[in-house]
GROMACS .gro file of N, CA, C and O in nm:
model
  532
    1UNK      N    1  -0.855  -0.645  -0.827
    1UNK     CA    2  -0.730  -0.680  -0.764
    1UNK      C    3  -0.672  -0.563  -0.685
    1UNK      O    4  -0.614  -0.581  -0.580
    2UNK      N    5  -0.691  -0.442  -0.735
    2UNK     CA    6  -0.638  -0.324  -0.668
    2UNK      C    7  -0.706  -0.297  -0.534
    2UNK      O    8  -0.647  -0.233  -0.446
    3UNK      N    9  -0.828  -0.346  -0.519
    3UNK     CA   10  -0.899  -0.324  -0.393
    3UNK      C   11  -0.837  -0.400  -0.277
    3UNK      O   12  -0.860  -0.365  -0.162
    4UNK      N   13  -0.756  -0.501  -0.305
    4UNK     CA   14  -0.688  -0.574  -0.199
    4UNK      C   15  -0.593  -0.481  -0.124
    4UNK      O   16  -0.571  -0.497  -0.004
    5UNK      N   17  -0.539  -0.384  -0.193
    5UNK     CA   18  -0.448  -0.286  -0.131
    5UNK      C   19  -0.526  -0.163  -0.085
    5UNK      O   20  -0.501  -0.110   0.024
    6UNK      N   21  -0.619  -0.117  -0.165
    6UNK     CA   22  -0.688   0.010  -0.138
    6UNK      C   23  -0.775   0.001  -0.013
    6UNK      O   24  -0.771   0.091   0.072
    7UNK      N   25  -0.853  -0.103   0.001
    7UNK     CA   26  -0.948  -0.112   0.113
    7UNK      C   27  -0.878  -0.113   0.249
    7UNK      O   28  -0.917  -0.037   0.338
    8UNK      N   29  -0.771  -0.192   0.270
    8UNK     CA   30  -0.705  -0.185   0.401
    8UNK      C   31  -0.642  -0.049   0.430
    8UNK      O   32  -0.649   0.001   0.543
    9UNK      N   33  -0.580   0.014   0.330
    9UNK     CA   34  -0.521   0.147   0.351
    9UNK      C   35  -0.628   0.250   0.385
    9UNK      O   36  -0.611   0.332   0.474
   10UNK      N   37  -0.740   0.246   0.313
   10UNK     CA   38  -0.850   0.339   0.340
   10UNK      C   39  -0.908   0.316   0.479
   10UNK      O   40  -0.932   0.411   0.553
   11UNK      N   41  -0.930   0.190   0.513
   11UNK     CA   42  -0.985   0.158   0.645
   11UNK      C   43  -0.890   0.201   0.757
   11UNK      O   44  -0.935   0.258   0.858
   12UNK      N   45  -0.762   0.178   0.740
   12UNK     CA   46  -0.665   0.215   0.842
   12UNK      C   47  -0.657   0.367   0.860
   12UNK      O   48  -0.658   0.417   0.973
   13UNK      N   49  -0.654   0.441   0.751
   13UNK     CA   50  -0.647   0.587   0.760
   13UNK      C   51  -0.776   0.643   0.820
   13UNK      O   52  -0.773   0.730   0.908
   14UNK      N   53  -0.891   0.594   0.776
   14UNK     CA   54  -1.018   0.640   0.831
   14UNK      C   55  -1.032   0.607   0.978
   14UNK      O   56  -1.079   0.690   1.058
   15UNK      N   57  -0.990   0.487   1.017
   15UNK     CA   58  -0.996   0.449   1.157
   15UNK      C   59  -0.905   0.536   1.242
   15UNK      O   60  -0.941   0.575   1.353
   16UNK      N   61  -0.785   0.567   1.193
   16UNK     CA   62  -0.692   0.651   1.268
   16UNK      C   63  -0.749   0.791   1.291
   16UNK      O   64  -0.738   0.846   1.401
   17UNK      N   65  -0.813   0.847   1.191
   17UNK     CA   66  -0.874   0.980   1.205
   17UNK      C   67  -0.988   0.974   1.306
   17UNK      O   68  -0.998   1.058   1.396
   18UNK      N   69  -1.076   0.875   1.293
   18UNK     CA   70  -1.189   0.862   1.384
   18UNK      C   71  -1.142   0.833   1.526
   18UNK      O   72  -1.197   0.888   1.623
   19UNK      N   73  -1.040   0.749   1.542
   19UNK     CA   74  -0.989   0.716   1.675
   19UNK      C   75  -0.930   0.839   1.743
   19UNK      O   76  -0.949   0.859   1.863
   20UNK      N   77  -0.862   0.923   1.668
   20UNK     CA   78  -0.806   1.044   1.726
   20UNK      C   79  -0.917   1.139   1.769
   20UNK      O   80  -0.912   1.199   1.877
   21UNK      N   81  -1.021   1.152   1.687
   21UNK     CA   82  -1.136   1.235   1.722
   21UNK      C   83  -1.203   1.183   1.849
   21UNK      O   84  -1.233   1.259   1.941
   22UNK      N   85  -1.224   1.051   1.856
   22UNK     CA   86  -1.288   0.989   1.972
   22UNK      C   87  -1.202   1.005   2.096
   22UNK      O   88  -1.253   1.028   2.206
   23UNK      N   89  -1.072   0.993   2.081
   23UNK     CA   90  -0.978   1.006   2.193
   23UNK      C   91  -0.986   1.146   2.253
   23UNK      O   92  -0.992   1.162   2.374
   24UNK      N   93  -0.989   1.247   2.169
   24UNK     CA   94  -0.999   1.384   2.219
   24UNK      C   95  -1.135   1.409   2.283
   24UNK      O   96  -1.147   1.483   2.381
   25UNK      N   97  -1.237   1.348   2.228
   25UNK     CA   98  -1.372   1.370   2.278
   25UNK      C   99  -1.394   1.306   2.416
   25UNK      O  100  -1.458   1.364   2.502
   26UNK      N  101  -1.340   1.189   2.438
   26UNK     CA  102  -1.363   1.120   2.565
   26UNK      C  103  -1.265   1.161   2.673
   26UNK      O  104  -1.289   1.138   2.790
   27UNK      N  105  -1.155   1.221   2.636
   27UNK     CA  106  -1.052   1.258   2.734
   27UNK      C  107  -1.074   1.396   2.790
   27UNK      O  108  -1.170   1.466   2.760
   28UNK      N  109  -0.983   1.435   2.875
   28UNK     CA  110  -0.985   1.567   2.936
   28UNK      C  111  -0.901   1.664   2.854
   28UNK      O  112  -0.802   1.716   2.902
   29UNK      N  113  -0.940   1.688   2.734
   29UNK     CA  114  -0.863   1.775   2.646
   29UNK      C  115  -0.939   1.906   2.627
   29UNK      O  116  -1.057   1.907   2.593
   30UNK      N  117  -0.868   2.015   2.648
   30UNK     CA  118  -0.934   2.146   2.642
   30UNK      C  119  -0.940   2.199   2.498
   30UNK      O  120  -0.908   2.130   2.403
   31UNK      N  121  -0.982   2.323   2.489
   31UNK     CA  122  -1.004   2.386   2.359
   31UNK      C  123  -0.877   2.394   2.274
   31UNK      O  124  -0.884   2.386   2.152
   32UNK      N  125  -0.761   2.410   2.336
   32UNK     CA  126  -0.636   2.417   2.260
   32UNK      C  127  -0.611   2.288   2.181
   32UNK      O  128  -0.563   2.293   2.068
   33UNK      N  129  -0.644   2.176   2.241
   33UNK     CA  130  -0.626   2.049   2.172
   33UNK      C  131  -0.719   2.038   2.052
   33UNK      O  132  -0.680   1.988   1.947
   34UNK      N  133  -0.844   2.085   2.070
   34UNK     CA  134  -0.939   2.080   1.960
   34UNK      C  135  -0.898   2.176   1.848
   34UNK      O  136  -0.915   2.144   1.730
   35UNK      N  137  -0.843   2.291   1.884
   35UNK     CA  138  -0.794   2.383   1.781
   35UNK      C  139  -0.677   2.322   1.705
   35UNK      O  140  -0.668   2.335   1.583
   36UNK      N  141  -0.589   2.255   1.778
   36UNK     CA  142  -0.477   2.187   1.712
   36UNK      C  143  -0.529   2.075   1.620
   36UNK      O  144  -0.478   2.056   1.509
   37UNK      N  145  -0.630   2.003   1.667
   37UNK     CA  146  -0.689   1.897   1.585
   37UNK      C  147  -0.745   1.954   1.456
   37UNK      O  148  -0.718   1.902   1.346
   38UNK      N  149  -0.821   2.062   1.466
   38UNK     CA  150  -0.879   2.125   1.346
   38UNK      C  151  -0.772   2.176   1.252
   38UNK      O  152  -0.781   2.158   1.129
   39UNK      N  153  -0.669   2.239   1.308
   39UNK     CA  154  -0.561   2.291   1.225
   39UNK      C  155  -0.487   2.178   1.153
   39UNK      O  156  -0.457   2.188   1.033
   40UNK      N  157  -0.460   2.070   1.226
   40UNK     CA  158  -0.390   1.958   1.164
   40UNK      C  159  -0.476   1.885   1.062
   40UNK      O  160  -0.424   1.833   0.962
   41UNK      N  161  -0.607   1.880   1.083
   41UNK     CA  162  -0.695   1.820   0.982
   41UNK      C  163  -0.693   1.904   0.855
   41UNK      O  164  -0.685   1.850   0.744
   42UNK      N  165  -0.697   2.036   0.869
   42UNK     CA  166  -0.690   2.123   0.751
   42UNK      C  167  -0.556   2.106   0.678
   42UNK      O  168  -0.552   2.098   0.555
   43UNK      N  169  -0.446   2.100   0.754
   43UNK     CA  170  -0.315   2.076   0.693
   43UNK      C  171  -0.313   1.938   0.626
   43UNK      O  172  -0.256   1.922   0.518
   44UNK      N  173  -0.375   1.840   0.690
   44UNK     CA  174  -0.381   1.704   0.634
   44UNK      C  175  -0.462   1.699   0.506
   44UNK      O  176  -0.428   1.624   0.414
   45UNK      N  177  -0.569   1.777   0.499
   45UNK     CA  178  -0.646   1.782   0.374
   45UNK      C  179  -0.559   1.840   0.263
   45UNK      O  180  -0.559   1.789   0.150
   46UNK      N  181  -0.484   1.945   0.295
   46UNK     CA  182  -0.392   2.000   0.195
   46UNK      C  183  -0.287   1.898   0.152
   46UNK      O  184  -0.259   1.884   0.033
   47UNK      N  185  -0.229   1.827   0.249
   47UNK     CA  186  -0.131   1.724   0.216
   47UNK      C  187  -0.195   1.611   0.136
   47UNK      O  188  -0.136   1.562   0.040
   48UNK      N  189  -0.317   1.573   0.174
   48UNK     CA  190  -0.387   1.467   0.102
   48UNK      C  191  -0.419   1.507  -0.041
   48UNK      O  192  -0.409   1.425  -0.133
   49UNK      N  193  -0.456   1.632  -0.063
   49UNK     CA  194  -0.481   1.681  -0.200
   49UNK      C  195  -0.351   1.675  -0.280
   49UNK      O  196  -0.351   1.635  -0.397
   50UNK      N  197  -0.241   1.714  -0.217
   50UNK     CA  198  -0.113   1.707  -0.287
   50UNK      C  199  -0.079   1.561  -0.318
   50UNK      O  200  -0.033   1.531  -0.429
   51UNK      N  201  -0.100   1.471  -0.221
   51UNK     CA  202  -0.075   1.328  -0.245
   51UNK      C  203  -0.161   1.276  -0.362
   51UNK      O  204  -0.113   1.200  -0.444
   52UNK      N  205  -0.287   1.316  -0.366
   52UNK     CA  206  -0.380   1.259  -0.463
   52UNK      C  207  -0.366   1.320  -0.603
   52UNK      O  208  -0.382   1.248  -0.703
   53UNK      N  209  -0.337   1.450  -0.613
   53UNK     CA  210  -0.344   1.516  -0.743
   53UNK      C  211  -0.211   1.566  -0.799
   53UNK      O  212  -0.199   1.582  -0.921
   54UNK      N  213  -0.113   1.595  -0.716
   54UNK     CA  214   0.006   1.663  -0.766
   54UNK      C  215   0.136   1.584  -0.751
   54UNK      O  216   0.230   1.611  -0.825
   55UNK      N  217   0.145   1.494  -0.658
   55UNK     CA  218   0.269   1.420  -0.633
   55UNK      C  219   0.292   1.318  -0.743
   55UNK      O  220   0.204   1.240  -0.778
   56UNK      N  221   0.412   1.321  -0.799
   56UNK     CA  222   0.450   1.218  -0.895
   56UNK      C  223   0.596   1.185  -0.873
   56UNK      O  224   0.676   1.269  -0.833
   57UNK      N  225   0.630   1.060  -0.896
   57UNK     CA  226   0.767   1.017  -0.881
   57UNK      C  227   0.797   0.912  -0.986
   57UNK      O  228   0.706   0.847  -1.039
   58UNK      N  229   0.925   0.900  -1.018
   58UNK     CA  230   0.968   0.809  -1.124
   58UNK      C  231   1.050   0.695  -1.065
   58UNK      O  232   1.135   0.717  -0.979
   59UNK      N  233   1.023   0.575  -1.114
   59UNK     CA  234   1.098   0.456  -1.078
   59UNK      C  235   1.136   0.390  -1.210
   59UNK      O  236   1.049   0.343  -1.282
   60UNK      N  237   1.266   0.390  -1.241
   60UNK     CA  238   1.318   0.338  -1.368
   60UNK      C  239   1.246   0.409  -1.483
   60UNK      O  240   1.253   0.531  -1.492
   61UNK      N  241   1.177   0.336  -1.568
   61UNK     CA  242   1.104   0.396  -1.681
   61UNK      C  243   0.955   0.401  -1.654
   61UNK      O  244   0.874   0.392  -1.746
   62UNK      N  245   0.918   0.415  -1.529
   62UNK     CA  246   0.777   0.423  -1.490
   62UNK      C  247   0.755   0.548  -1.408
   62UNK      O  248   0.832   0.581  -1.320
   63UNK      N  249   0.648   0.620  -1.439
   63UNK     CA  250   0.611   0.738  -1.361
   63UNK      C  251   0.480   0.707  -1.288
   63UNK      O  252   0.382   0.664  -1.348
   64UNK      N  253   0.483   0.725  -1.156
   64UNK     CA  254   0.367   0.699  -1.072
   64UNK      C  255   0.314   0.831  -1.018
   64UNK      O  256   0.392   0.914  -0.971
   65UNK      N  257   0.185   0.850  -1.025
   65UNK     CA  258   0.122   0.970  -0.973
   65UNK      C  259   0.032   0.931  -0.857
   65UNK      O  260  -0.052   0.844  -0.870
   66UNK      N  261   0.052   0.996  -0.742
   66UNK     CA  262  -0.025   0.966  -0.622
   66UNK      C  263   0.056   0.886  -0.523
   66UNK      O  264   0.144   0.809  -0.560
   67UNK      N  265   0.025   0.908  -0.395
   67UNK     CA  266   0.096   0.837  -0.287
   67UNK      C  267   0.000   0.822  -0.171
   67UNK      O  268  -0.071   0.916  -0.140
   68UNK      N  269  -0.010   0.714  -0.104
   68UNK     CA  270   0.061   0.587  -0.115
   68UNK      C  271   0.008   0.495  -0.223
   68UNK      O  272   0.073   0.399  -0.260
   69UNK      N  273  -0.111   0.525  -0.276
   69UNK     CA  274  -0.169   0.444  -0.383
   69UNK      C  275  -0.153   0.519  -0.514
   69UNK      O  276  -0.204   0.630  -0.528
   70UNK      N  277  -0.084   0.463  -0.612
   70UNK     CA  278  -0.073   0.531  -0.741
   70UNK      C  279  -0.210   0.539  -0.809
   70UNK      O  280  -0.282   0.440  -0.817
   71UNK      N  281  -0.245   0.658  -0.858
   71UNK     CA  282  -0.372   0.676  -0.925
   71UNK      C  283  -0.355   0.687  -1.076
   71UNK      O  284  -0.453   0.685  -1.151
   72UNK      N  285  -0.231   0.698  -1.121
   72UNK     CA  286  -0.200   0.700  -1.264
   72UNK      C  287  -0.060   0.642  -1.283
   72UNK      O  288   0.034   0.680  -1.213
   73UNK      N  289  -0.047   0.551  -1.377
   73UNK     CA  290   0.081   0.488  -1.405
   73UNK      C  291   0.114   0.511  -1.551
   73UNK      O  292   0.032   0.486  -1.640
   74UNK      N  293   0.235   0.562  -1.577
   74UNK     CA  294   0.282   0.585  -1.713
   74UNK      C  295   0.414   0.513  -1.732
   74UNK      O  296   0.498   0.509  -1.642
   75UNK      N  297   0.434   0.458  -1.851
   75UNK     CA  298   0.557   0.384  -1.883
   75UNK      C  299   0.617   0.440  -2.011
   75UNK      O  300   0.549   0.504  -2.092
   76UNK      N  301   0.745   0.408  -2.031
   76UNK     CA  302   0.812   0.435  -2.158
   76UNK      C  303   0.926   0.335  -2.174
   76UNK      O  304   0.985   0.289  -2.078
   77UNK      N  305   0.955   0.303  -2.299
   77UNK     CA  306   1.059   0.205  -2.329
   77UNK      C  307   1.199   0.263  -2.308
   77UNK      O  308   1.283   0.201  -2.245
   78UNK      N  309   1.223   0.380  -2.364
   78UNK     CA  310   1.353   0.445  -2.354
   78UNK      C  311   1.335   0.581  -2.288
   78UNK      O  312   1.226   0.639  -2.293
   79UNK      N  313   1.440   0.636  -2.232
   79UNK     CA  314   1.428   0.768  -2.167
   79UNK      C  315   1.386   0.879  -2.261
   79UNK      O  316   1.332   0.980  -2.218
   80UNK      N  317   1.406   0.863  -2.390
   80UNK     CA  318   1.368   0.968  -2.485
   80UNK      C  319   1.226   0.951  -2.538
   80UNK      O  320   1.172   1.041  -2.601
   81UNK      N  321   1.165   0.837  -2.516
   81UNK     CA  322   1.029   0.811  -2.564
   81UNK      C  323   0.927   0.888  -2.481
   81UNK      O  324   0.951   0.921  -2.364
   82UNK      N  325   0.810   0.916  -2.540
   82UNK     CA  326   0.704   0.983  -2.460
   82UNK      C  327   0.642   0.886  -2.361
   82UNK      O  328   0.647   0.765  -2.377
   83UNK      N  329   0.580   0.943  -2.257
   83UNK     CA  330   0.513   0.862  -2.155
   83UNK      C  331   0.383   0.807  -2.213
   83UNK      O  332   0.306   0.877  -2.276
   84UNK      N  333   0.358   0.680  -2.189
   84UNK     CA  334   0.234   0.614  -2.231
   84UNK      C  335   0.157   0.580  -2.105
   84UNK      O  336   0.202   0.501  -2.022
   85UNK      N  337   0.038   0.641  -2.092
   85UNK     CA  338  -0.042   0.619  -1.971
   85UNK      C  339  -0.115   0.485  -1.979
   85UNK      O  340  -0.172   0.450  -2.083
   86UNK      N  341  -0.115   0.414  -1.868
   86UNK     CA  342  -0.191   0.289  -1.857
   86UNK      C  343  -0.321   0.323  -1.785
   86UNK      O  344  -0.320   0.365  -1.669
   87UNK      N  345  -0.434   0.309  -1.853
   87UNK     CA  346  -0.560   0.347  -1.789
   87UNK      C  347  -0.596   0.252  -1.674
   87UNK      O  348  -0.583   0.131  -1.685
   88UNK      N  349  -0.639   0.312  -1.563
   88UNK     CA  350  -0.687   0.235  -1.449
   88UNK      C  351  -0.839   0.241  -1.447
   88UNK      O  352  -0.898   0.341  -1.489
   89UNK      N  353  -0.905   0.138  -1.396
   89UNK     CA  354  -1.051   0.144  -1.383
   89UNK      C  355  -1.091   0.261  -1.292
   89UNK      O  356  -1.017   0.298  -1.199
   90UNK      N  357  -1.206   0.318  -1.319
   90UNK     CA  358  -1.251   0.437  -1.244
   90UNK      C  359  -1.262   0.408  -1.095
   90UNK      O  360  -1.225   0.493  -1.013
   91UNK      N  361  -1.309   0.293  -1.058
   91UNK     CA  362  -1.324   0.260  -0.916
   91UNK      C  363  -1.188   0.258  -0.846
   91UNK      O  364  -1.174   0.308  -0.733
   92UNK      N  365  -1.088   0.203  -0.911
   92UNK     CA  366  -0.953   0.199  -0.854
   92UNK      C  367  -0.896   0.341  -0.848
   92UNK      O  368  -0.834   0.380  -0.749
   93UNK      N  369  -0.915   0.417  -0.953
   93UNK     CA  370  -0.863   0.554  -0.960
   93UNK      C  371  -0.921   0.641  -0.848
   93UNK      O  372  -0.847   0.705  -0.773
   94UNK      N  373  -1.052   0.642  -0.835
   94UNK     CA  374  -1.115   0.726  -0.733
   94UNK      C  375  -1.097   0.670  -0.592
   94UNK      O  376  -1.085   0.745  -0.496
   95UNK      N  377  -1.094   0.539  -0.580
   95UNK     CA  378  -1.065   0.478  -0.450
   95UNK      C  379  -0.924   0.513  -0.404
   95UNK      O  380  -0.901   0.540  -0.286
   96UNK      N  381  -0.830   0.514  -0.497
   96UNK     CA  382  -0.693   0.554  -0.465
   96UNK      C  383  -0.685   0.700  -0.424
   96UNK      O  384  -0.611   0.735  -0.333
   97UNK      N  385  -0.760   0.786  -0.491
   97UNK     CA  386  -0.761   0.928  -0.454
   97UNK      C  387  -0.816   0.948  -0.313
   97UNK      O  388  -0.760   1.026  -0.235
   98UNK      N  389  -0.923   0.878  -0.280
   98UNK     CA  390  -0.980   0.888  -0.146
   98UNK      C  391  -0.880   0.837  -0.042
   98UNK      O  392  -0.861   0.900   0.063
   99UNK      N  393  -0.814   0.727  -0.072
   99UNK     CA  394  -0.714   0.672   0.019
   99UNK      C  395  -0.600   0.770   0.039
   99UNK      O  396  -0.553   0.790   0.152
  100UNK      N  397  -0.553   0.831  -0.067
  100UNK     CA  398  -0.443   0.927  -0.057
  100UNK      C  399  -0.483   1.048   0.026
  100UNK      O  400  -0.405   1.098   0.106
  101UNK      N  401  -0.607   1.094   0.009
  101UNK     CA  402  -0.656   1.208   0.087
  101UNK      C  403  -0.663   1.173   0.236
  101UNK      O  404  -0.614   1.247   0.321
  102UNK      N  405  -0.722   1.059   0.268
  102UNK     CA  406  -0.731   1.017   0.409
  102UNK      C  407  -0.594   0.990   0.469
  102UNK      O  408  -0.571   1.017   0.587
  103UNK      N  409  -0.502   0.938   0.389
  103UNK     CA  410  -0.367   0.912   0.439
  103UNK      C  411  -0.296   1.042   0.474
  103UNK      O  412  -0.222   1.047   0.573
  104UNK      N  413  -0.318   1.147   0.397
  104UNK     CA  414  -0.259   1.277   0.430
  104UNK      C  415  -0.310   1.331   0.561
  104UNK      O  416  -0.233   1.382   0.643
  105UNK      N  417  -0.441   1.318   0.584
  105UNK     CA  418  -0.499   1.365   0.710
  105UNK      C  419  -0.446   1.283   0.828
  105UNK      O  420  -0.405   1.338   0.931
  106UNK      N  421  -0.445   1.151   0.813
  106UNK     CA  422  -0.397   1.065   0.921
  106UNK      C  423  -0.249   1.091   0.951
  106UNK      O  424  -0.209   1.092   1.067
  107UNK      N  425  -0.172   1.115   0.849
  107UNK     CA  426  -0.029   1.142   0.868
  107UNK      C  427  -0.008   1.272   0.946
  107UNK      O  428   0.079   1.279   1.033
  108UNK      N  429  -0.088   1.372   0.919
  108UNK     CA  430  -0.075   1.500   0.990
  108UNK      C  431  -0.121   1.490   1.135
  108UNK      O  432  -0.080   1.572   1.218
  109UNK      N  433  -0.206   1.395   1.168
  109UNK     CA  434  -0.255   1.382   1.306
  109UNK      C  435  -0.160   1.302   1.396
  109UNK      O  436  -0.182   1.296   1.517
  110UNK      N  437  -0.055   1.244   1.341
  110UNK     CA  438   0.038   1.165   1.422
  110UNK      C  439   0.101   1.246   1.535
  110UNK      O  440   0.105   1.199   1.649
  111UNK      N  441   0.152   1.369   1.512
  111UNK     CA  442   0.211   1.444   1.624
  111UNK      C  443   0.111   1.471   1.737
  111UNK      O  444   0.147   1.465   1.854
  112UNK      N  445  -0.014   1.498   1.701
  112UNK     CA  446  -0.115   1.523   1.803
  112UNK      C  447  -0.144   1.395   1.882
  112UNK      O  448  -0.162   1.400   2.004
  113UNK      N  449  -0.145   1.282   1.815
  113UNK     CA  450  -0.168   1.154   1.883
  113UNK      C  451  -0.055   1.123   1.981
  113UNK      O  452  -0.079   1.077   2.093
  114UNK      N  453   0.068   1.149   1.940
  114UNK     CA  454   0.182   1.124   2.028
  114UNK      C  455   0.175   1.217   2.150
  114UNK      O  456   0.195   1.173   2.265
  115UNK      N  457   0.146   1.344   2.127
  115UNK     CA  458   0.136   1.439   2.238
  115UNK      C  459   0.021   1.402   2.332
  115UNK      O  460   0.035   1.410   2.455
  116UNK      N  461  -0.092   1.360   2.277
  116UNK     CA  462  -0.205   1.320   2.361
  116UNK      C  463  -0.171   1.195   2.442
  116UNK      O  464  -0.210   1.184   2.558
  117UNK      N  465  -0.098   1.104   2.383
  117UNK     CA  466  -0.055   0.984   2.455
  117UNK      C  467   0.030   1.021   2.575
  117UNK      O  468   0.009   0.971   2.686
  118UNK      N  469   0.128   1.109   2.555
  118UNK     CA  470   0.214   1.150   2.666
  118UNK      C  471   0.136   1.228   2.771
  118UNK      O  472   0.159   1.211   2.890
  119UNK      N  473   0.043   1.313   2.729
  119UNK     CA  474  -0.036   1.390   2.826
  119UNK      C  475  -0.120   1.297   2.911
  119UNK      O  476  -0.128   1.312   3.032
  120UNK      N  477  -0.182   1.200   2.848
  120UNK     CA  478  -0.269   1.108   2.919
  120UNK      C  479  -0.190   1.018   3.015
  120UNK      O  480  -0.236   0.988   3.124
  121UNK      N  481  -0.074   0.974   2.975
  121UNK     CA  482   0.003   0.881   3.057
  121UNK      C  483   0.094   0.951   3.158
  121UNK      O  484   0.130   0.889   3.257
  122UNK      N  485   0.131   1.073   3.135
  122UNK     CA  486   0.214   1.145   3.230
  122UNK      C  487   0.134   1.178   3.355
  122UNK      O  488   0.188   1.185   3.465
  123UNK      N  489   0.005   1.195   3.341
  123UNK     CA  490  -0.079   1.229   3.455
  123UNK      C  491  -0.093   1.112   3.551
  123UNK      O  492  -0.135   1.130   3.665
  124UNK      N  493  -0.054   0.994   3.512
  124UNK     CA  494  -0.067   0.876   3.597
  124UNK      C  495   0.056   0.853   3.683
  124UNK      O  496   0.064   0.754   3.754
  125UNK      N  497   0.155   0.944   3.679
  125UNK     CA  498   0.277   0.931   3.757
  125UNK      C  499   0.298   1.058   3.839
  125UNK      O  500   0.259   1.167   3.800
  126UNK      N  501   0.362   1.042   3.955
  126UNK     CA  502   0.394   1.160   4.035
  126UNK      C  503   0.520   1.227   3.977
  126UNK      O  504   0.579   1.176   3.880
  127UNK      N  505   0.561   1.341   4.029
  127UNK     CA  506   0.677   1.411   3.972
  127UNK      C  507   0.806   1.331   3.970
  127UNK      O  508   0.897   1.360   3.893
  128UNK      N  509   0.817   1.227   4.054
  128UNK     CA  510   0.937   1.144   4.057
  128UNK      C  511   0.929   1.026   3.960
  128UNK      O  512   1.023   0.947   3.953
  129UNK      N  513   0.819   1.012   3.889
  129UNK     CA  514   0.803   0.903   3.792
  129UNK      C  515   0.742   0.777   3.848
  129UNK      O  516   0.730   0.678   3.779
  130UNK      N  517   0.703   0.779   3.975
  130UNK     CA  518   0.640   0.662   4.037
  130UNK      C  519   0.491   0.661   4.007
  130UNK      O  520   0.426   0.766   4.006
  131UNK      N  521   0.433   0.543   3.984
  131UNK     CA  522   0.289   0.537   3.960
  131UNK      C  523   0.209   0.586   4.080
  131UNK      O  524   0.245   0.561   4.195
  132UNK      N  525   0.100   0.658   4.051
  132UNK     CA  526   0.014   0.704   4.158
  132UNK      C  527  -0.074   0.591   4.205
  132UNK      O  528  -0.118   0.508   4.130
  133UNK      N  529  -0.103   0.592   4.335
  133UNK     CA  530  -0.188   0.486   4.391
  133UNK      C  531  -0.312   0.546   4.450
  133UNK      O  532  -0.323   0.660   4.478
   0.00000   0.00000   0.00000
């Protein structure tokens, strides 16, 4: 049941990373853009590791670890009770970790994608904003 959520998130994050790589490769982007891409991928890996292994947040009496896919869920009846972990199947747990890692990378590449979009489309207009013919 968890794969209904995990597979689309993983596919979307992986596609976004690949599409950004392909966009830089086919376009007229110089070495500075590729250096920015590499730097943002490294930052995204760091963010993805934090998402997958260290991020935790609490909702009512439930503690969720991992973002956007929780990889560990703990509950308690009262605020003074200890946390009781609900075991997840290994495939869901590791699939969620992979999704969280890819989501961190894709999230860090958003500024580069926006800048590349403006660079590519600004070249199609003259200085007055009129389309070139």
